[in-house]
């Protein structure tokens, strides 16, 4: 028994923000952003569109990509997000309801940029435990709402979007079967990337003084880019090597390395460590930025929709993010329809 990928879809909010747009209000430049990160433009939510709406759009597209009866078959919805609609409740039940999936099992999980890998493993676990036969799993992020747009060290990096997959019960030797997985974390470095305010730690510490007592900066992302960069390269490389070993694949077996898009230099550095040639490294950060848990499914959808990723191709997935947390998995790409995200 295995969890098998049976459908994929993605969605980006319509508002495009270019490097030139950012340079109009920030002390930065198109040249700096492109050469240091590989990003040319990204999407921002606007007009009340938020994580739930992005998740619904991506989920609907993944259901359309899956077999015709997918809507009736789905018995669990999982949403990975680090930019929740609100602190409580989870958004997944609302997404299930808005997609007409009825009273199915539904929950959120949080693992920042490794959210898609953790969510894939959790969704596969629902299928393995018998709790579900078909899972709609969505990575959805409106993370730019948590980024201080006056902070040039973080504002250019992030973008909003959602990517979704349908997973069904199947056989380990069929195309689309997920696994093995490699997952890991290092909570001793949690402060390298954090949004300090809004949770129980801040609420308890401010003794009920109210939000006015919290420094404004604490409501936004704080990130130490340089040490994160090093950690990202180290852990994605080690995790990818570990999962390849468990899968009994060599680097030469990998047709596509689909790595979390935090910075094109990180993805290329990992590929170099793995000795993977550049033409097998998937990249779309130039037009989406870092979309956290939506990053890997949006990239898979992009390369499948443009015909580069073909049925039978061997895919290595790897991601790293806040927590710290990281994860990798492999699969042989199945024959699924993918529609370009505009
Ligand atoms: N425009 C112009 N100059 C800038 C900008 C900007 N937007 N931002 C920083 N600079 C300057 C700095 O002030 C610094 O100037 P100085 O040398 O005079 O002091 C110089 O550029 C270099 O700054 P660094 O921070 O060292 O730049 P670096 O090359 O490390 O790139 C970046 C920064 C893009 C953030 C990189 O460190 C990175 O990608 N880190 C990893 C991020 C990551 O992986 N996060 C985890 C996943 S996200 C998640 O989980 C939510």
mmCIF file of C-alpha atoms and ligand atoms in Angstrom:
data_model
loop_
_atom_site.group_PDB
_atom_site.id
_atom_site.type_symbol
_atom_site.label_atom_id
_atom_site.label_comp_id
_atom_site.label_asym_id
_atom_site.label_seq_id
_atom_site.Cartn_x
_atom_site.Cartn_y
_atom_site.Cartn_z
ATOM 1 C CA UNK A 1 0.000 0.000 0.000
ATOM 2 C CA UNK A 2 1.195 3.535 -0.783
ATOM 3 C CA UNK A 3 -0.108 7.081 -1.176
ATOM 4 C CA UNK A 4 -0.171 7.861 -4.898
ATOM 5 C CA UNK A 5 -0.232 11.336 -6.458
ATOM 6 C CA UNK A 6 -3.356 11.511 -8.642
ATOM 7 C CA UNK A 7 -3.849 15.212 -9.338
ATOM 8 C CA UNK A 8 -2.075 18.578 -9.104
ATOM 9 C CA UNK A 9 -3.030 22.242 -9.323
ATOM 10 C CA UNK A 10 -1.773 25.691 -8.430
ATOM 11 C CA UNK A 11 -3.043 29.220 -8.019
ATOM 12 C CA UNK A 12 -1.392 32.657 -7.796
ATOM 13 C CA UNK A 13 -3.151 35.853 -6.731
ATOM 14 C CA UNK A 14 -3.494 38.332 -9.629
ATOM 15 C CA UNK A 15 -1.436 41.223 -8.181
ATOM 16 C CA UNK A 16 2.078 41.117 -9.708
ATOM 17 C CA UNK A 17 4.803 43.004 -7.815
ATOM 18 C CA UNK A 18 8.023 43.480 -9.790
ATOM 19 C CA UNK A 19 11.478 44.327 -8.451
ATOM 20 C CA UNK A 20 11.011 47.790 -9.970
ATOM 21 C CA UNK A 21 7.777 48.206 -7.991
ATOM 22 C CA UNK A 22 9.660 47.388 -4.761
ATOM 23 C CA UNK A 23 12.564 49.662 -5.653
ATOM 24 C CA UNK A 24 10.142 52.606 -5.798
ATOM 25 C CA UNK A 25 9.638 52.493 -2.008
ATOM 26 C CA UNK A 26 12.629 50.479 -0.727
ATOM 27 C CA UNK A 27 16.395 51.097 -0.764
ATOM 28 C CA UNK A 28 17.007 48.198 -3.159
ATOM 29 C CA UNK A 29 17.348 47.491 -6.887
ATOM 30 C CA UNK A 30 16.248 45.001 -9.524
ATOM 31 C CA UNK A 31 19.921 44.111 -10.009
ATOM 32 C CA UNK A 32 20.506 43.319 -6.283
ATOM 33 C CA UNK A 33 17.346 41.221 -5.956
ATOM 34 C CA UNK A 34 17.923 39.249 -9.166
ATOM 35 C CA UNK A 35 21.602 38.510 -8.556
ATOM 36 C CA UNK A 36 21.252 37.702 -4.807
ATOM 37 C CA UNK A 37 17.989 35.720 -4.979
ATOM 38 C CA UNK A 38 17.018 34.968 -8.611
ATOM 39 C CA UNK A 39 13.640 36.695 -8.138
ATOM 40 C CA UNK A 40 12.223 39.096 -10.760
ATOM 41 C CA UNK A 41 8.610 39.308 -9.611
ATOM 42 C CA UNK A 42 6.216 37.794 -7.111
ATOM 43 C CA UNK A 43 2.472 37.879 -6.356
ATOM 44 C CA UNK A 44 0.817 39.625 -3.407
ATOM 45 C CA UNK A 45 -2.659 38.964 -2.061
ATOM 46 C CA UNK A 46 -4.945 41.993 -2.123
ATOM 47 C CA UNK A 47 -8.582 42.994 -1.835
ATOM 48 C CA UNK A 48 -9.406 40.529 0.955
ATOM 49 C CA UNK A 49 -8.046 37.455 -0.844
ATOM 50 C CA UNK A 50 -6.177 35.434 1.805
ATOM 51 C CA UNK A 51 -4.850 31.953 2.578
ATOM 52 C CA UNK A 52 -8.287 30.287 2.518
ATOM 53 C CA UNK A 53 -9.228 31.712 -0.877
ATOM 54 C CA UNK A 54 -5.858 30.718 -2.372
ATOM 55 C CA UNK A 55 -6.270 27.197 -0.953
ATOM 56 C CA UNK A 56 -9.764 26.817 -2.420
ATOM 57 C CA UNK A 57 -8.582 27.873 -5.895
ATOM 58 C CA UNK A 58 -5.560 25.537 -5.889
ATOM 59 C CA UNK A 59 -7.622 22.699 -4.387
ATOM 60 C CA UNK A 60 -10.315 23.031 -7.065
ATOM 61 C CA UNK A 61 -7.646 22.820 -9.768
ATOM 62 C CA UNK A 62 -6.053 19.719 -8.216
ATOM 63 C CA UNK A 63 -9.468 18.036 -8.024
ATOM 64 C CA UNK A 64 -10.067 18.817 -11.712
ATOM 65 C CA UNK A 65 -6.657 17.355 -12.550
ATOM 66 C CA UNK A 66 -7.472 14.149 -10.656
ATOM 67 C CA UNK A 67 -9.908 11.562 -11.934
ATOM 68 C CA UNK A 68 -13.499 12.698 -12.535
ATOM 69 C CA UNK A 69 -14.908 11.227 -9.318
ATOM 70 C CA UNK A 70 -12.218 12.823 -7.108
ATOM 71 C CA UNK A 71 -14.652 15.162 -5.355
ATOM 72 C CA UNK A 72 -16.754 12.228 -4.134
ATOM 73 C CA UNK A 73 -13.665 10.228 -3.164
ATOM 74 C CA UNK A 74 -11.912 12.849 -0.990
ATOM 75 C CA UNK A 75 -12.263 11.935 2.676
ATOM 76 C CA UNK A 76 -9.638 14.236 4.202
ATOM 77 C CA UNK A 77 -8.347 17.776 3.565
ATOM 78 C CA UNK A 78 -4.972 18.893 4.920
ATOM 79 C CA UNK A 79 -3.695 22.468 4.561
ATOM 80 C CA UNK A 80 -0.061 23.369 5.248
ATOM 81 C CA UNK A 81 0.295 27.073 6.009
ATOM 82 C CA UNK A 82 2.469 29.456 8.014
ATOM 83 C CA UNK A 83 0.139 32.384 7.297
ATOM 84 C CA UNK A 84 -3.150 31.150 8.756
ATOM 85 C CA UNK A 85 -6.470 32.944 8.214
ATOM 86 C CA UNK A 86 -6.593 33.454 12.001
ATOM 87 C CA UNK A 87 -5.076 31.831 15.123
ATOM 88 C CA UNK A 88 -8.148 29.623 15.559
ATOM 89 C CA UNK A 89 -9.758 27.635 13.984
ATOM 90 C CA UNK A 90 -7.824 25.856 11.235
ATOM 91 C CA UNK A 91 -8.691 26.862 7.679
ATOM 92 C CA UNK A 92 -8.898 23.288 6.279
ATOM 93 C CA UNK A 93 -12.515 22.623 7.409
ATOM 94 C CA UNK A 94 -13.637 25.874 5.734
ATOM 95 C CA UNK A 95 -11.710 24.969 2.558
ATOM 96 C CA UNK A 96 -13.365 21.517 2.512
ATOM 97 C CA UNK A 97 -16.762 23.118 2.923
ATOM 98 C CA UNK A 98 -16.180 25.765 0.228
ATOM 99 C CA UNK A 99 -15.059 23.021 -2.184
ATOM 100 C CA UNK A 100 -18.279 21.070 -1.543
ATOM 101 C CA UNK A 101 -16.430 18.143 0.041
ATOM 102 C CA UNK A 102 -18.858 17.846 2.972
ATOM 103 C CA UNK A 103 -17.979 16.872 6.544
ATOM 104 C CA UNK A 104 -14.627 15.226 5.819
ATOM 105 C CA UNK A 105 -11.625 15.073 8.175
ATOM 106 C CA UNK A 106 -9.778 18.406 7.925
ATOM 107 C CA UNK A 107 -6.840 20.033 9.710
ATOM 108 C CA UNK A 108 -3.927 22.463 9.212
ATOM 109 C CA UNK A 109 -0.258 21.883 9.826
ATOM 110 C CA UNK A 110 2.571 24.387 10.182
ATOM 111 C CA UNK A 111 6.126 23.789 9.101
ATOM 112 C CA UNK A 112 7.063 26.950 7.196
ATOM 113 C CA UNK A 113 8.943 26.239 3.971
ATOM 114 C CA UNK A 114 9.174 22.496 4.629
ATOM 115 C CA UNK A 115 5.365 22.385 5.083
ATOM 116 C CA UNK A 116 4.779 20.642 1.772
ATOM 117 C CA UNK A 117 7.157 17.773 2.598
ATOM 118 C CA UNK A 118 5.767 17.394 6.142
ATOM 119 C CA UNK A 119 2.215 17.581 4.784
ATOM 120 C CA UNK A 120 2.895 14.968 2.102
ATOM 121 C CA UNK A 121 4.209 12.608 4.792
ATOM 122 C CA UNK A 122 1.251 13.348 7.114
ATOM 123 C CA UNK A 123 -1.244 12.836 4.270
ATOM 124 C CA UNK A 124 0.450 9.581 3.272
ATOM 125 C CA UNK A 125 0.195 8.606 6.956
ATOM 126 C CA UNK A 126 -3.583 9.219 6.937
ATOM 127 C CA UNK A 127 -3.833 6.800 4.035
ATOM 128 C CA UNK A 128 -1.478 4.255 5.629
ATOM 129 C CA UNK A 129 -3.436 4.309 8.912
ATOM 130 C CA UNK A 130 -6.728 3.683 7.133
ATOM 131 C CA UNK A 131 -8.123 7.053 8.297
ATOM 132 C CA UNK A 132 -8.518 8.150 4.669
ATOM 133 C CA UNK A 133 -8.424 6.693 1.169
ATOM 134 C CA UNK A 134 -8.135 9.968 -0.738
ATOM 135 C CA UNK A 135 -6.584 13.170 0.622
ATOM 136 C CA UNK A 136 -6.651 16.661 -0.833
ATOM 137 C CA UNK A 137 -3.428 18.250 0.444
ATOM 138 C CA UNK A 138 -2.845 21.969 -0.115
ATOM 139 C CA UNK A 139 0.102 24.263 0.666
ATOM 140 C CA UNK A 140 -1.316 27.800 0.842
ATOM 141 C CA UNK A 141 0.389 31.029 1.873
ATOM 142 C CA UNK A 142 -0.404 34.727 2.114
ATOM 143 C CA UNK A 143 2.903 35.206 3.935
ATOM 144 C CA UNK A 144 3.548 38.679 2.503
ATOM 145 C CA UNK A 145 0.942 39.876 5.054
ATOM 146 C CA UNK A 146 3.471 38.911 7.769
ATOM 147 C CA UNK A 147 6.422 40.652 6.102
ATOM 148 C CA UNK A 148 7.324 44.266 6.881
ATOM 149 C CA UNK A 149 7.305 45.818 3.417
ATOM 150 C CA UNK A 150 9.713 48.525 4.699
ATOM 151 C CA UNK A 151 12.379 45.903 5.567
ATOM 152 C CA UNK A 152 14.596 45.437 2.521
ATOM 153 C CA UNK A 153 16.211 42.303 3.949
ATOM 154 C CA UNK A 154 12.892 40.360 3.788
ATOM 155 C CA UNK A 155 10.399 42.266 1.593
ATOM 156 C CA UNK A 156 11.833 41.220 -1.813
ATOM 157 C CA UNK A 157 11.990 37.523 -0.994
ATOM 158 C CA UNK A 158 8.449 36.333 -0.343
ATOM 159 C CA UNK A 159 5.391 35.838 -2.540
ATOM 160 C CA UNK A 160 1.865 34.483 -2.084
ATOM 161 C CA UNK A 161 0.252 31.455 -3.733
ATOM 162 C CA UNK A 162 -1.051 27.944 -3.275
ATOM 163 C CA UNK A 163 -0.320 24.495 -4.689
ATOM 164 C CA UNK A 164 -2.342 21.325 -4.165
ATOM 165 C CA UNK A 165 -2.202 17.602 -4.807
ATOM 166 C CA UNK A 166 -4.731 14.777 -4.610
ATOM 167 C CA UNK A 167 -3.318 11.617 -3.027
ATOM 168 C CA UNK A 168 -5.107 8.264 -3.233
ATOM 169 C CA UNK A 169 -4.524 4.766 -1.869
ATOM 170 C CA UNK A 170 -2.459 2.710 -4.344
ATOM 171 C CA UNK A 171 0.490 0.364 -4.790
ATOM 172 C CA UNK A 172 4.169 1.145 -3.992
ATOM 173 C CA UNK A 173 5.348 0.150 -7.482
ATOM 174 C CA UNK A 174 2.956 2.365 -9.470
ATOM 175 C CA UNK A 175 3.932 5.796 -10.837
ATOM 176 C CA UNK A 176 3.074 8.563 -8.371
ATOM 177 C CA UNK A 177 3.720 6.401 -5.274
ATOM 178 C CA UNK A 178 5.285 8.629 -2.600
ATOM 179 C CA UNK A 179 8.276 7.781 -0.502
ATOM 180 C CA UNK A 180 10.503 7.079 1.178
ATOM 181 C CA UNK A 181 10.629 10.322 3.182
ATOM 182 C CA UNK A 182 13.374 11.977 5.211
ATOM 183 C CA UNK A 183 12.255 14.577 7.787
ATOM 184 C CA UNK A 184 14.228 16.507 10.405
ATOM 185 C CA UNK A 185 14.327 19.590 12.634
ATOM 186 C CA UNK A 186 16.542 21.722 14.876
ATOM 187 C CA UNK A 187 14.497 23.819 17.326
ATOM 188 C CA UNK A 188 17.639 25.247 18.946
ATOM 189 C CA UNK A 189 17.806 27.625 15.947
ATOM 190 C CA UNK A 190 14.123 28.659 15.982
ATOM 191 C CA UNK A 191 14.983 32.357 16.330
ATOM 192 C CA UNK A 192 16.761 32.519 12.955
ATOM 193 C CA UNK A 193 13.355 33.032 11.343
ATOM 194 C CA UNK A 194 10.337 33.981 13.429
ATOM 195 C CA UNK A 195 7.251 36.170 13.717
ATOM 196 C CA UNK A 196 7.482 36.836 17.489
ATOM 197 C CA UNK A 197 4.041 38.309 18.308
ATOM 198 C CA UNK A 198 0.525 36.916 18.128
ATOM 199 C CA UNK A 199 0.955 33.644 19.978
ATOM 200 C CA UNK A 200 0.639 32.520 23.604
ATOM 201 C CA UNK A 201 4.252 33.400 24.474
ATOM 202 C CA UNK A 202 3.742 37.076 23.716
ATOM 203 C CA UNK A 203 0.198 37.179 25.136
ATOM 204 C CA UNK A 204 1.336 35.610 28.402
ATOM 205 C CA UNK A 205 4.465 37.765 28.645
ATOM 206 C CA UNK A 206 2.687 41.087 28.105
ATOM 207 C CA UNK A 207 0.473 40.352 31.138
ATOM 208 C CA UNK A 208 -2.711 41.237 29.330
ATOM 209 C CA UNK A 209 -1.498 44.758 28.552
ATOM 210 C CA UNK A 210 -2.917 44.393 25.080
ATOM 211 C CA UNK A 211 -1.480 44.665 21.615
ATOM 212 C CA UNK A 212 -0.489 48.312 22.089
ATOM 213 C CA UNK A 213 2.328 47.134 24.397
ATOM 214 C CA UNK A 214 3.927 44.968 21.713
ATOM 215 C CA UNK A 215 6.683 46.598 19.607
ATOM 216 C CA UNK A 216 5.365 46.943 16.026
ATOM 217 C CA UNK A 217 8.291 44.983 14.580
ATOM 218 C CA UNK A 218 7.310 41.902 16.578
ATOM 219 C CA UNK A 219 4.220 41.434 14.396
ATOM 220 C CA UNK A 220 6.430 40.876 11.368
ATOM 221 C CA UNK A 221 8.958 38.354 10.180
ATOM 222 C CA UNK A 222 12.493 38.579 11.563
ATOM 223 C CA UNK A 223 15.066 36.667 9.578
ATOM 224 C CA UNK A 224 18.815 36.155 9.779
ATOM 225 C CA UNK A 225 19.466 35.406 6.132
ATOM 226 C CA UNK A 226 23.141 34.441 6.145
ATOM 227 C CA UNK A 227 23.110 31.632 8.750
ATOM 228 C CA UNK A 228 19.825 30.372 7.285
ATOM 229 C CA UNK A 229 21.433 30.172 3.875
ATOM 230 C CA UNK A 230 24.197 27.919 5.221
ATOM 231 C CA UNK A 231 21.745 25.759 7.176
ATOM 232 C CA UNK A 232 19.505 25.422 4.109
ATOM 233 C CA UNK A 233 22.313 24.173 1.874
ATOM 234 C CA UNK A 234 23.614 21.772 4.531
ATOM 235 C CA UNK A 235 20.280 20.220 5.540
ATOM 236 C CA UNK A 236 18.706 20.018 2.084
ATOM 237 C CA UNK A 237 21.850 18.306 0.792
ATOM 238 C CA UNK A 238 22.055 15.807 3.677
ATOM 239 C CA UNK A 239 18.319 15.126 3.615
ATOM 240 C CA UNK A 240 18.335 14.575 -0.156
ATOM 241 C CA UNK A 241 21.302 12.202 0.156
ATOM 242 C CA UNK A 242 19.550 10.299 2.920
ATOM 243 C CA UNK A 243 16.302 9.849 1.003
ATOM 244 C CA UNK A 244 18.167 8.759 -2.141
ATOM 245 C CA UNK A 245 19.961 6.126 -0.064
ATOM 246 C CA UNK A 246 16.667 4.850 1.410
ATOM 247 C CA UNK A 247 15.076 4.765 -2.044
ATOM 248 C CA UNK A 248 18.125 2.960 -3.422
ATOM 249 C CA UNK A 249 18.467 5.625 -6.136
ATOM 250 C CA UNK A 250 21.757 7.110 -7.274
ATOM 251 C CA UNK A 251 22.103 10.794 -8.195
ATOM 252 C CA UNK A 252 22.249 9.667 -11.849
ATOM 253 C CA UNK A 253 18.705 8.234 -11.450
ATOM 254 C CA UNK A 254 17.249 11.671 -10.700
ATOM 255 C CA UNK A 255 15.595 13.319 -13.724
ATOM 256 C CA UNK A 256 14.365 16.373 -11.765
ATOM 257 C CA UNK A 257 15.495 17.985 -8.535
ATOM 258 C CA UNK A 258 12.512 19.975 -7.295
ATOM 259 C CA UNK A 259 13.868 21.967 -4.343
ATOM 260 C CA UNK A 260 12.119 24.592 -2.234
ATOM 261 C CA UNK A 261 12.490 27.974 -3.941
ATOM 262 C CA UNK A 262 13.942 30.221 -1.188
ATOM 263 C CA UNK A 263 16.849 31.527 -3.223
ATOM 264 C CA UNK A 264 18.095 30.272 -6.588
ATOM 265 C CA UNK A 265 21.639 30.273 -5.173
ATOM 266 C CA UNK A 266 20.570 27.825 -2.438
ATOM 267 C CA UNK A 267 18.962 25.438 -4.959
ATOM 268 C CA UNK A 268 22.051 25.583 -7.212
ATOM 269 C CA UNK A 269 24.431 25.102 -4.267
ATOM 270 C CA UNK A 270 22.514 21.991 -3.140
ATOM 271 C CA UNK A 271 22.542 20.642 -6.706
ATOM 272 C CA UNK A 272 26.292 21.249 -6.874
ATOM 273 C CA UNK A 273 26.846 19.398 -3.565
ATOM 274 C CA UNK A 274 24.745 16.520 -4.927
ATOM 275 C CA UNK A 275 26.638 16.662 -8.252
ATOM 276 C CA UNK A 276 23.382 17.115 -10.155
ATOM 277 C CA UNK A 277 23.737 18.834 -13.557
ATOM 278 C CA UNK A 278 22.007 22.213 -13.914
ATOM 279 C CA UNK A 279 19.562 21.009 -16.600
ATOM 280 C CA UNK A 280 17.954 18.662 -14.063
ATOM 281 C CA UNK A 281 17.351 21.433 -11.510
ATOM 282 C CA UNK A 282 13.829 22.905 -11.619
ATOM 283 C CA UNK A 283 13.504 26.675 -11.025
ATOM 284 C CA UNK A 284 10.526 29.062 -11.035
ATOM 285 C CA UNK A 285 11.559 31.460 -8.232
ATOM 286 C CA UNK A 286 12.085 34.194 -10.843
ATOM 287 C CA UNK A 287 8.323 34.786 -11.164
ATOM 288 C CA UNK A 288 6.919 33.611 -7.775
ATOM 289 C CA UNK A 289 9.526 34.289 -5.056
ATOM 290 C CA UNK A 290 9.519 32.193 -1.889
ATOM 291 C CA UNK A 291 5.958 30.895 -1.397
ATOM 292 C CA UNK A 292 6.827 28.649 1.609
ATOM 293 C CA UNK A 293 4.620 25.533 1.676
ATOM 294 C CA UNK A 294 3.199 26.349 -1.783
ATOM 295 C CA UNK A 295 6.667 26.444 -3.356
ATOM 296 C CA UNK A 296 7.264 22.768 -4.223
ATOM 297 C CA UNK A 297 3.752 21.989 -5.596
ATOM 298 C CA UNK A 298 3.716 25.219 -7.651
ATOM 299 C CA UNK A 299 7.089 24.249 -9.123
ATOM 300 C CA UNK A 300 5.965 20.670 -9.852
ATOM 301 C CA UNK A 301 2.822 22.027 -11.506
ATOM 302 C CA UNK A 302 4.860 24.521 -13.573
ATOM 303 C CA UNK A 303 7.350 22.028 -14.989
ATOM 304 C CA UNK A 304 4.620 19.414 -15.608
ATOM 305 C CA UNK A 305 2.361 21.976 -17.333
ATOM 306 C CA UNK A 306 5.144 23.099 -19.675
ATOM 307 C CA UNK A 307 5.899 19.456 -20.573
ATOM 308 C CA UNK A 308 9.393 19.309 -19.053
ATOM 309 C CA UNK A 309 8.333 16.900 -16.304
ATOM 310 C CA UNK A 310 6.972 13.794 -18.020
ATOM 311 C CA UNK A 311 5.320 10.572 -16.840
ATOM 312 C CA UNK A 312 8.039 8.147 -15.738
ATOM 313 C CA UNK A 313 10.525 10.879 -14.741
ATOM 314 C CA UNK A 314 12.205 10.293 -11.379
ATOM 315 C CA UNK A 315 11.756 13.265 -9.055
ATOM 316 C CA UNK A 316 13.685 14.247 -5.924
ATOM 317 C CA UNK A 317 11.828 16.722 -3.668
ATOM 318 C CA UNK A 318 13.606 18.648 -0.910
ATOM 319 C CA UNK A 319 12.720 21.626 1.287
ATOM 320 C CA UNK A 320 14.064 23.602 4.229
ATOM 321 C CA UNK A 321 12.588 26.328 6.393
ATOM 322 C CA UNK A 322 11.883 27.916 9.745
ATOM 323 C CA UNK A 323 11.802 25.695 12.783
ATOM 324 C CA UNK A 324 14.395 24.853 11.648
ATOM 325 C CA UNK A 325 12.793 22.040 9.687
ATOM 326 C CA UNK A 326 13.550 20.125 6.522
ATOM 327 C CA UNK A 327 12.360 17.189 4.470
ATOM 328 C CA UNK A 328 12.875 15.200 1.280
ATOM 329 C CA UNK A 329 10.974 12.557 -0.680
ATOM 330 C CA UNK A 330 11.100 10.809 -4.046
ATOM 331 C CA UNK A 331 8.493 9.739 -6.562
ATOM 332 C CA UNK A 332 8.194 8.602 -10.162
ATOM 333 C CA UNK A 333 6.022 11.182 -11.924
ATOM 334 C CA UNK A 334 2.585 9.783 -12.841
ATOM 335 C CA UNK A 335 0.416 10.537 -15.883
ATOM 336 C CA UNK A 336 -1.526 13.501 -14.449
ATOM 337 C CA UNK A 337 -2.880 16.608 -16.156
ATOM 338 C CA UNK A 338 -1.258 19.913 -15.127
ATOM 339 C CA UNK A 339 -2.589 23.293 -16.216
ATOM 340 C CA UNK A 340 -0.275 26.363 -16.351
ATOM 341 C CA UNK A 341 -0.799 28.883 -13.548
ATOM 342 C CA UNK A 342 -1.104 32.410 -14.933
HETATM 343 N N1 LIG B 1 18.721 45.506 -1.553
HETATM 344 C C1 LIG B 1 19.966 45.981 -1.530
HETATM 345 N N2 LIG B 1 20.885 45.619 -0.609
HETATM 346 C C2 LIG B 1 20.491 44.749 0.328
HETATM 347 C C3 LIG B 1 19.192 44.224 0.389
HETATM 348 C C4 LIG B 1 18.288 44.638 -0.610
HETATM 349 N N3 LIG B 1 17.031 44.175 -0.670
HETATM 350 N N4 LIG B 1 19.109 43.376 1.444
HETATM 351 C C5 LIG B 1 20.304 43.373 2.030
HETATM 352 N N5 LIG B 1 21.152 44.213 1.365
HETATM 353 C C6 LIG B 1 22.561 44.500 1.660
HETATM 354 C C7 LIG B 1 22.921 44.268 3.096
HETATM 355 O O1 LIG B 1 22.659 45.416 3.869
HETATM 356 C C8 LIG B 1 24.384 43.942 2.990
HETATM 357 O O2 LIG B 1 25.099 45.154 2.867
HETATM 358 P P1 LIG B 1 26.558 45.320 3.553
HETATM 359 O O3 LIG B 1 27.431 44.281 2.914
HETATM 360 O O4 LIG B 1 26.933 46.728 3.226
HETATM 361 O O5 LIG B 1 26.351 45.068 5.030
HETATM 362 C C9 LIG B 1 24.523 43.212 1.652
HETATM 363 O O6 LIG B 1 23.344 43.576 0.905
HETATM 364 C C10 LIG B 1 24.601 41.705 1.814
HETATM 365 O O7 LIG B 1 23.536 41.279 2.700
HETATM 366 P P2 LIG B 1 23.345 39.773 3.083
HETATM 367 O O8 LIG B 1 22.179 39.660 4.012
HETATM 368 O O9 LIG B 1 24.648 39.203 3.531
HETATM 369 O O10 LIG B 1 22.966 39.182 1.645
HETATM 370 P P3 LIG B 1 22.907 37.700 1.194
HETATM 371 O O11 LIG B 1 23.739 37.515 0.004
HETATM 372 O O12 LIG B 1 23.076 36.730 2.346
HETATM 373 O O13 LIG B 1 21.389 37.577 0.686
HETATM 374 C C11 LIG B 1 19.317 36.615 1.481
HETATM 375 C C12 LIG B 1 20.322 37.769 1.610
HETATM 376 C C13 LIG B 1 18.733 36.681 0.080
HETATM 377 C C14 LIG B 1 18.219 36.801 2.512
HETATM 378 C C15 LIG B 1 20.037 35.255 1.694
HETATM 379 O O14 LIG B 1 20.801 35.329 2.873
HETATM 380 C C16 LIG B 1 19.088 34.088 1.782
HETATM 381 O O15 LIG B 1 18.474 33.689 0.804
HETATM 382 N N6 LIG B 1 19.009 33.438 2.983
HETATM 383 C C17 LIG B 1 18.210 32.227 3.178
HETATM 384 C C18 LIG B 1 16.773 32.514 3.405
HETATM 385 C C19 LIG B 1 16.066 31.205 3.717
HETATM 386 O O16 LIG B 1 16.386 30.162 3.190
HETATM 387 N N7 LIG B 1 15.104 31.252 4.623
HETATM 388 C C20 LIG B 1 14.485 30.007 5.061
HETATM 389 C C21 LIG B 1 13.283 29.677 4.301
HETATM 390 S S1 LIG B 1 12.003 30.884 4.544
HETATM 391 C C22 LIG B 1 10.882 30.206 5.663
HETATM 392 O O17 LIG B 1 10.989 29.145 6.207
HETATM 393 C C23 LIG B 1 9.646 31.065 5.959
#
